[in-house]
PDB file of C-alpha atoms in Angstrom:
ATOM      1  CA  UNK A   1     -54.957 -55.665 -38.425  1.00 58.00           C
ATOM      2  CA  UNK A   2     -57.860 -54.691 -36.363  1.00 62.00           C
ATOM      3  CA  UNK A   3     -58.656 -51.263 -35.164  1.00 64.00           C
ATOM      4  CA  UNK A   4     -58.155 -52.378 -31.583  1.00 63.00           C
ATOM      5  CA  UNK A   5     -54.712 -53.683 -32.336  1.00 61.00           C
ATOM      6  CA  UNK A   6     -53.792 -50.474 -34.136  1.00 59.00           C
ATOM      7  CA  UNK A   7     -55.154 -48.435 -31.279  1.00 60.00           C
ATOM      8  CA  UNK A   8     -53.252 -50.600 -28.777  1.00 61.00           C
ATOM      9  CA  UNK A   9     -50.015 -50.089 -30.718  1.00 60.00           C
ATOM     10  CA  UNK A  10     -50.588 -46.345 -30.893  1.00 57.00           C
ATOM     11  CA  UNK A  11     -51.345 -46.307 -27.146  1.00 61.00           C
ATOM     12  CA  UNK A  12     -48.248 -48.425 -26.481  1.00 59.00           C
ATOM     13  CA  UNK A  13     -46.145 -46.103 -28.615  1.00 59.00           C
ATOM     14  CA  UNK A  14     -47.567 -43.026 -26.885  1.00 65.00           C
ATOM     15  CA  UNK A  15     -46.972 -44.639 -23.490  1.00 65.00           C
ATOM     16  CA  UNK A  16     -43.402 -45.494 -24.463  1.00 63.00           C
ATOM     17  CA  UNK A  17     -42.846 -41.979 -25.801  1.00 76.00           C
ATOM     18  CA  UNK A  18     -44.227 -40.513 -22.577  1.00 74.00           C
ATOM     19  CA  UNK A  19     -41.930 -42.786 -20.541  1.00 75.00           C
ATOM     20  CA  UNK A  20     -38.988 -41.814 -22.702  1.00 78.00           C
ATOM     21  CA  UNK A  21     -39.874 -38.141 -22.260  1.00 74.00           C
ATOM     22  CA  UNK A  22     -40.229 -38.561 -18.499  1.00 77.00           C
ATOM     23  CA  UNK A  23     -36.943 -40.442 -18.444  1.00 79.00           C
ATOM     24  CA  UNK A  24     -35.275 -37.766 -20.575  1.00 81.00           C
ATOM     25  CA  UNK A  25     -36.631 -35.025 -18.313  1.00 81.00           C
ATOM     26  CA  UNK A  26     -35.410 -36.945 -15.267  1.00 82.00           C
ATOM     27  CA  UNK A  27     -31.982 -37.346 -16.874  1.00 85.00           C
ATOM     28  CA  UNK A  28     -31.893 -33.624 -17.700  1.00 80.00           C
ATOM     29  CA  UNK A  29     -32.874 -32.712 -14.153  1.00 84.00           C
ATOM     30  CA  UNK A  30     -30.180 -35.029 -12.794  1.00 82.00           C
ATOM     31  CA  UNK A  31     -27.531 -33.482 -15.089  1.00 85.00           C
ATOM     32  CA  UNK A  32     -28.721 -30.013 -14.066  1.00 83.00           C
ATOM     33  CA  UNK A  33     -28.507 -30.906 -10.365  1.00 87.00           C
ATOM     34  CA  UNK A  34     -25.034 -32.359 -10.941  1.00 85.00           C
ATOM     35  CA  UNK A  35     -23.939 -29.174 -12.740  1.00 88.00           C
ATOM     36  CA  UNK A  36     -25.438 -27.062  -9.965  1.00 88.00           C
ATOM     37  CA  UNK A  37     -23.670 -29.172  -7.341  1.00 87.00           C
ATOM     38  CA  UNK A  38     -20.402 -28.885  -9.274  1.00 88.00           C
ATOM     39  CA  UNK A  39     -20.809 -25.125  -9.651  1.00 90.00           C
ATOM     40  CA  UNK A  40     -21.667 -24.792  -5.963  1.00 89.00           C
ATOM     41  CA  UNK A  41     -18.569 -26.811  -5.085  1.00 91.00           C
ATOM     42  CA  UNK A  42     -16.439 -24.582  -7.354  1.00 92.00           C
ATOM     43  CA  UNK A  43     -17.887 -21.432  -5.788  1.00 93.00           C
ATOM     44  CA  UNK A  44     -17.255 -22.752  -2.283  1.00 94.00           C
ATOM     45  CA  UNK A  45     -13.662 -23.606  -3.230  1.00 93.00           C
ATOM     46  CA  UNK A  46     -13.156 -20.086  -4.617  1.00 94.00           C
ATOM     47  CA  UNK A  47     -14.738 -18.590  -1.504  1.00 95.00           C
ATOM     48  CA  UNK A  48     -12.335 -20.532   0.714  1.00 94.00           C
ATOM     49  CA  UNK A  49      -9.377 -19.362  -1.401  1.00 95.00           C
ATOM     50  CA  UNK A  50     -10.571 -15.751  -1.205  1.00 95.00           C
ATOM     51  CA  UNK A  51     -11.046 -15.992   2.559  1.00 96.00           C
ATOM     52  CA  UNK A  52      -7.495 -17.368   2.909  1.00 96.00           C
ATOM     53  CA  UNK A  53      -6.118 -14.575   0.692  1.00 97.00           C
ATOM     54  CA  UNK A  54      -8.072 -12.050   2.748  1.00 96.00           C
ATOM     55  CA  UNK A  55      -6.510 -13.417   5.946  1.00 96.00           C
ATOM     56  CA  UNK A  56      -3.053 -13.227   4.355  1.00 96.00           C
ATOM     57  CA  UNK A  57      -3.698  -9.641   3.252  1.00 96.00           C
ATOM     58  CA  UNK A  58      -4.887  -8.670   6.722  1.00 96.00           C
ATOM     59  CA  UNK A  59      -1.805 -10.233   8.279  1.00 96.00           C
ATOM     60  CA  UNK A  60       0.446  -8.419   5.780  1.00 96.00           C
ATOM     61  CA  UNK A  61      -1.379  -5.152   6.485  1.00 97.00           C
ATOM     62  CA  UNK A  62      -0.852  -5.606  10.231  1.00 97.00           C
ATOM     63  CA  UNK A  63       2.845  -6.307   9.662  1.00 97.00           C
ATOM     64  CA  UNK A  64       3.143  -3.217   7.453  1.00 96.00           C
ATOM     65  CA  UNK A  65       1.410  -1.085  10.074  1.00 96.00           C
ATOM     66  CA  UNK A  66       3.755  -2.404  12.778  1.00 96.00           C
ATOM     67  CA  UNK A  67       6.788  -1.714  10.569  1.00 96.00           C
ATOM     68  CA  UNK A  68       5.473   1.783   9.788  1.00 94.00           C
ATOM     69  CA  UNK A  69       4.966   2.472  13.497  1.00 94.00           C
ATOM     70  CA  UNK A  70       8.487   1.224  14.311  1.00 95.00           C
ATOM     71  CA  UNK A  71       9.931   3.394  11.522  1.00 92.00           C
ATOM     72  CA  UNK A  72       7.943   6.444  12.643  1.00 92.00           C
ATOM     73  CA  UNK A  73       9.127   5.935  16.214  1.00 93.00           C
ATOM     74  CA  UNK A  74      12.734   5.471  15.101  1.00 93.00           C
ATOM     75  CA  UNK A  75      12.547   8.530  12.832  1.00 92.00           C
ATOM     76  CA  UNK A  76      10.746  10.827  15.243  1.00 92.00           C
ATOM     77  CA  UNK A  77      12.615   9.927  18.438  1.00 91.00           C
ATOM     78  CA  UNK A  78      16.094   9.589  16.973  1.00 94.00           C
ATOM     79  CA  UNK A  79      18.796  11.391  18.978  1.00 94.00           C
ATOM     80  CA  UNK A  80      19.627  13.471  15.874  1.00 96.00           C
ATOM     81  CA  UNK A  81      17.502  15.869  13.887  1.00 96.00           C
ATOM     82  CA  UNK A  82      16.338  14.759  10.454  1.00 97.00           C
ATOM     83  CA  UNK A  83      15.297  17.205   7.774  1.00 97.00           C
ATOM     84  CA  UNK A  84      14.287  16.685   4.184  1.00 95.00           C
ATOM     85  CA  UNK A  85      14.890  19.836   2.168  1.00 96.00           C
ATOM     86  CA  UNK A  86      13.789  20.695  -1.346  1.00 94.00           C
ATOM     87  CA  UNK A  87      16.168  22.188  -3.924  1.00 92.00           C
ATOM     88  CA  UNK A  88      15.487  25.681  -2.565  1.00 94.00           C
ATOM     89  CA  UNK A  89      16.251  24.682   1.027  1.00 96.00           C
ATOM     90  CA  UNK A  90      12.631  24.596   2.221  1.00 97.00           C
ATOM     91  CA  UNK A  91      11.780  21.964   4.813  1.00 97.00           C
ATOM     92  CA  UNK A  92       9.639  19.158   3.392  1.00 96.00           C
ATOM     93  CA  UNK A  93       9.827  16.820   6.403  1.00 96.00           C
ATOM     94  CA  UNK A  94      11.314  16.930   9.856  1.00 96.00           C
ATOM     95  CA  UNK A  95      11.468  14.787  12.940  1.00 96.00           C
ATOM     96  CA  UNK A  96      10.754  15.687  16.537  1.00 95.00           C
ATOM     97  CA  UNK A  97      14.428  16.120  17.461  1.00 95.00           C
ATOM     98  CA  UNK A  98      14.989  18.676  14.679  1.00 96.00           C
ATOM     99  CA  UNK A  99      11.979  20.677  15.831  1.00 96.00           C
ATOM    100  CA  UNK A 100      13.356  20.639  19.379  1.00 95.00           C
ATOM    101  CA  UNK A 101      16.753  21.861  18.135  1.00 95.00           C
ATOM    102  CA  UNK A 102      14.969  24.651  16.247  1.00 96.00           C
ATOM    103  CA  UNK A 103      12.662  25.293  19.221  1.00 95.00           C
ATOM    104  CA  UNK A 104       9.595  25.203  16.947  1.00 95.00           C
ATOM    105  CA  UNK A 105       6.495  23.121  16.414  1.00 95.00           C
ATOM    106  CA  UNK A 106       6.636  20.862  13.372  1.00 95.00           C
ATOM    107  CA  UNK A 107       3.824  22.788  11.650  1.00 96.00           C
ATOM    108  CA  UNK A 108       5.878  25.983  11.901  1.00 96.00           C
ATOM    109  CA  UNK A 109       8.930  24.319  10.328  1.00 97.00           C
ATOM    110  CA  UNK A 110       7.381  22.400   7.410  1.00 97.00           C
ATOM    111  CA  UNK A 111       7.289  24.452   4.223  1.00 97.00           C
ATOM    112  CA  UNK A 112       9.613  27.150   5.576  1.00 97.00           C
ATOM    113  CA  UNK A 113      13.138  27.863   4.295  1.00 97.00           C
ATOM    114  CA  UNK A 114      15.737  26.362   6.626  1.00 97.00           C
ATOM    115  CA  UNK A 115      17.627  29.627   6.210  1.00 96.00           C
ATOM    116  CA  UNK A 116      14.994  31.235   8.497  1.00 96.00           C
ATOM    117  CA  UNK A 117      16.851  29.679  11.448  1.00 97.00           C
ATOM    118  CA  UNK A 118      20.388  30.391  10.290  1.00 97.00           C
ATOM    119  CA  UNK A 119      22.422  33.017  12.079  1.00 96.00           C
ATOM    120  CA  UNK A 120      23.080  36.214  10.136  1.00 95.00           C
ATOM    121  CA  UNK A 121      25.822  35.693   7.542  1.00 95.00           C
ATOM    122  CA  UNK A 122      25.361  31.884   7.397  1.00 96.00           C
ATOM    123  CA  UNK A 123      22.854  31.682   4.515  1.00 96.00           C
ATOM    124  CA  UNK A 124      25.414  31.814   1.668  1.00 95.00           C
ATOM    125  CA  UNK A 125      27.495  29.005   3.171  1.00 96.00           C
ATOM    126  CA  UNK A 126      24.328  26.921   3.706  1.00 97.00           C
ATOM    127  CA  UNK A 127      23.187  27.380   0.083  1.00 96.00           C
ATOM    128  CA  UNK A 128      26.620  26.253  -1.158  1.00 96.00           C
ATOM    129  CA  UNK A 129      26.325  23.222   1.123  1.00 97.00           C
ATOM    130  CA  UNK A 130      22.832  22.442  -0.225  1.00 96.00           C
ATOM    131  CA  UNK A 131      23.945  22.712  -3.870  1.00 94.00           C
ATOM    132  CA  UNK A 132      26.971  20.509  -3.212  1.00 95.00           C
ATOM    133  CA  UNK A 133      24.791  17.899  -1.505  1.00 94.00           C
ATOM    134  CA  UNK A 134      22.270  17.897  -4.359  1.00 92.00           C
ATOM    135  CA  UNK A 135      24.989  17.461  -6.990  1.00 90.00           C
ATOM    136  CA  UNK A 136      27.193  14.996  -5.114  1.00 88.00           C
ATOM    137  CA  UNK A 137      26.966  11.242  -4.703  1.00 86.00           C
ATOM    138  CA  UNK A 138      28.430  11.366  -1.212  1.00 91.00           C
ATOM    139  CA  UNK A 139      27.584  13.097   2.037  1.00 95.00           C
ATOM    140  CA  UNK A 140      28.461  16.761   2.420  1.00 96.00           C
ATOM    141  CA  UNK A 141      29.165  18.212   5.870  1.00 97.00           C
ATOM    142  CA  UNK A 142      29.003  21.782   7.160  1.00 97.00           C
ATOM    143  CA  UNK A 143      29.261  23.356  10.569  1.00 97.00           C
ATOM    144  CA  UNK A 144      27.130  26.443  10.921  1.00 97.00           C
ATOM    145  CA  UNK A 145      25.170  28.459  13.425  1.00 97.00           C
ATOM    146  CA  UNK A 146      21.453  28.790  13.963  1.00 96.00           C
ATOM    147  CA  UNK A 147      19.537  31.387  15.909  1.00 94.00           C
ATOM    148  CA  UNK A 148      17.208  29.810  18.472  1.00 93.00           C
ATOM    149  CA  UNK A 149      15.254  31.871  20.981  1.00 89.00           C
ATOM    150  CA  UNK A 150      17.620  34.789  20.433  1.00 90.00           C
ATOM    151  CA  UNK A 151      20.734  32.696  21.096  1.00 94.00           C
ATOM    152  CA  UNK A 152      23.364  31.396  18.684  1.00 95.00           C
ATOM    153  CA  UNK A 153      23.759  27.641  18.574  1.00 95.00           C
ATOM    154  CA  UNK A 154      26.465  25.681  16.757  1.00 96.00           C
ATOM    155  CA  UNK A 155      25.148  22.791  14.668  1.00 97.00           C
ATOM    156  CA  UNK A 156      26.539  20.272  12.221  1.00 97.00           C
ATOM    157  CA  UNK A 157      24.647  19.421   9.037  1.00 98.00           C
ATOM    158  CA  UNK A 158      25.423  16.270   7.064  1.00 98.00           C
ATOM    159  CA  UNK A 159      23.455  16.080   3.839  1.00 97.00           C
ATOM    160  CA  UNK A 160      23.020  13.812   0.844  1.00 94.00           C
ATOM    161  CA  UNK A 161      20.840  13.914  -2.241  1.00 92.00           C
ATOM    162  CA  UNK A 162      17.711  11.821  -2.545  1.00 88.00           C
ATOM    163  CA  UNK A 163      17.040  10.603  -6.076  1.00 81.00           C
ATOM    164  CA  UNK A 164      13.792   9.808  -7.869  1.00 76.00           C
ATOM    165  CA  UNK A 165      13.271   6.795 -10.152  1.00 75.00           C
ATOM    166  CA  UNK A 166      14.805   8.614 -13.145  1.00 73.00           C
ATOM    167  CA  UNK A 167      17.982   9.293 -11.169  1.00 67.00           C
ATOM    168  CA  UNK A 168      17.321  13.025 -10.845  1.00 70.00           C
ATOM    169  CA  UNK A 169      18.064  14.593  -7.476  1.00 62.00           C
ATOM    170  CA  UNK A 170      14.811  15.835  -6.052  1.00 80.00           C
ATOM    171  CA  UNK A 171      15.536  16.556  -2.417  1.00 92.00           C
ATOM    172  CA  UNK A 172      18.228  16.608   0.212  1.00 94.00           C
ATOM    173  CA  UNK A 173      18.272  14.480   3.350  1.00 95.00           C
ATOM    174  CA  UNK A 174      19.998  16.235   6.199  1.00 97.00           C
ATOM    175  CA  UNK A 175      21.058  15.124   9.645  1.00 97.00           C
ATOM    176  CA  UNK A 176      21.338  17.957  12.152  1.00 97.00           C
ATOM    177  CA  UNK A 177      23.348  17.521  15.346  1.00 95.00           C
ATOM    178  CA  UNK A 178      24.134  19.925  18.141  1.00 88.00           C
TER     179      UNK A 178
END
């Protein structure tokens, strides 16, 4: 075999190897582009799902806010007074009607003992009522008197215990009517 023939074969082999390398690189680039396109498609699909979930969450949040507003309106503007009392008879929560019956601003009622508004001699009966309500599974009713703006006022309290997740009574829900 002549040197030219050998050189031609080596050149042919190198040319073929270069073509194979170029082809292999092209194949790799194509696979990479396909993977990138697939990953992009997957990301876009996830983005669409997240956007839909976000819309659902926003809609649920709006519905919850509307329900909260309806509840707050119902609670605050009820024709009866609502009080939540702790085990010592201090006011934890109250609605607008209860504050009107007590002739006080809400801030001056929250955290104060309900007994502050009871007429003289009514505290003992109220504390018995509170203890009965906290230890009973049914509503407990009492008629008592409160002192509002220097005047006695007859009221009716109907109370029931509010229980926590462990079943322990933690507060007393009371409806106050004139």
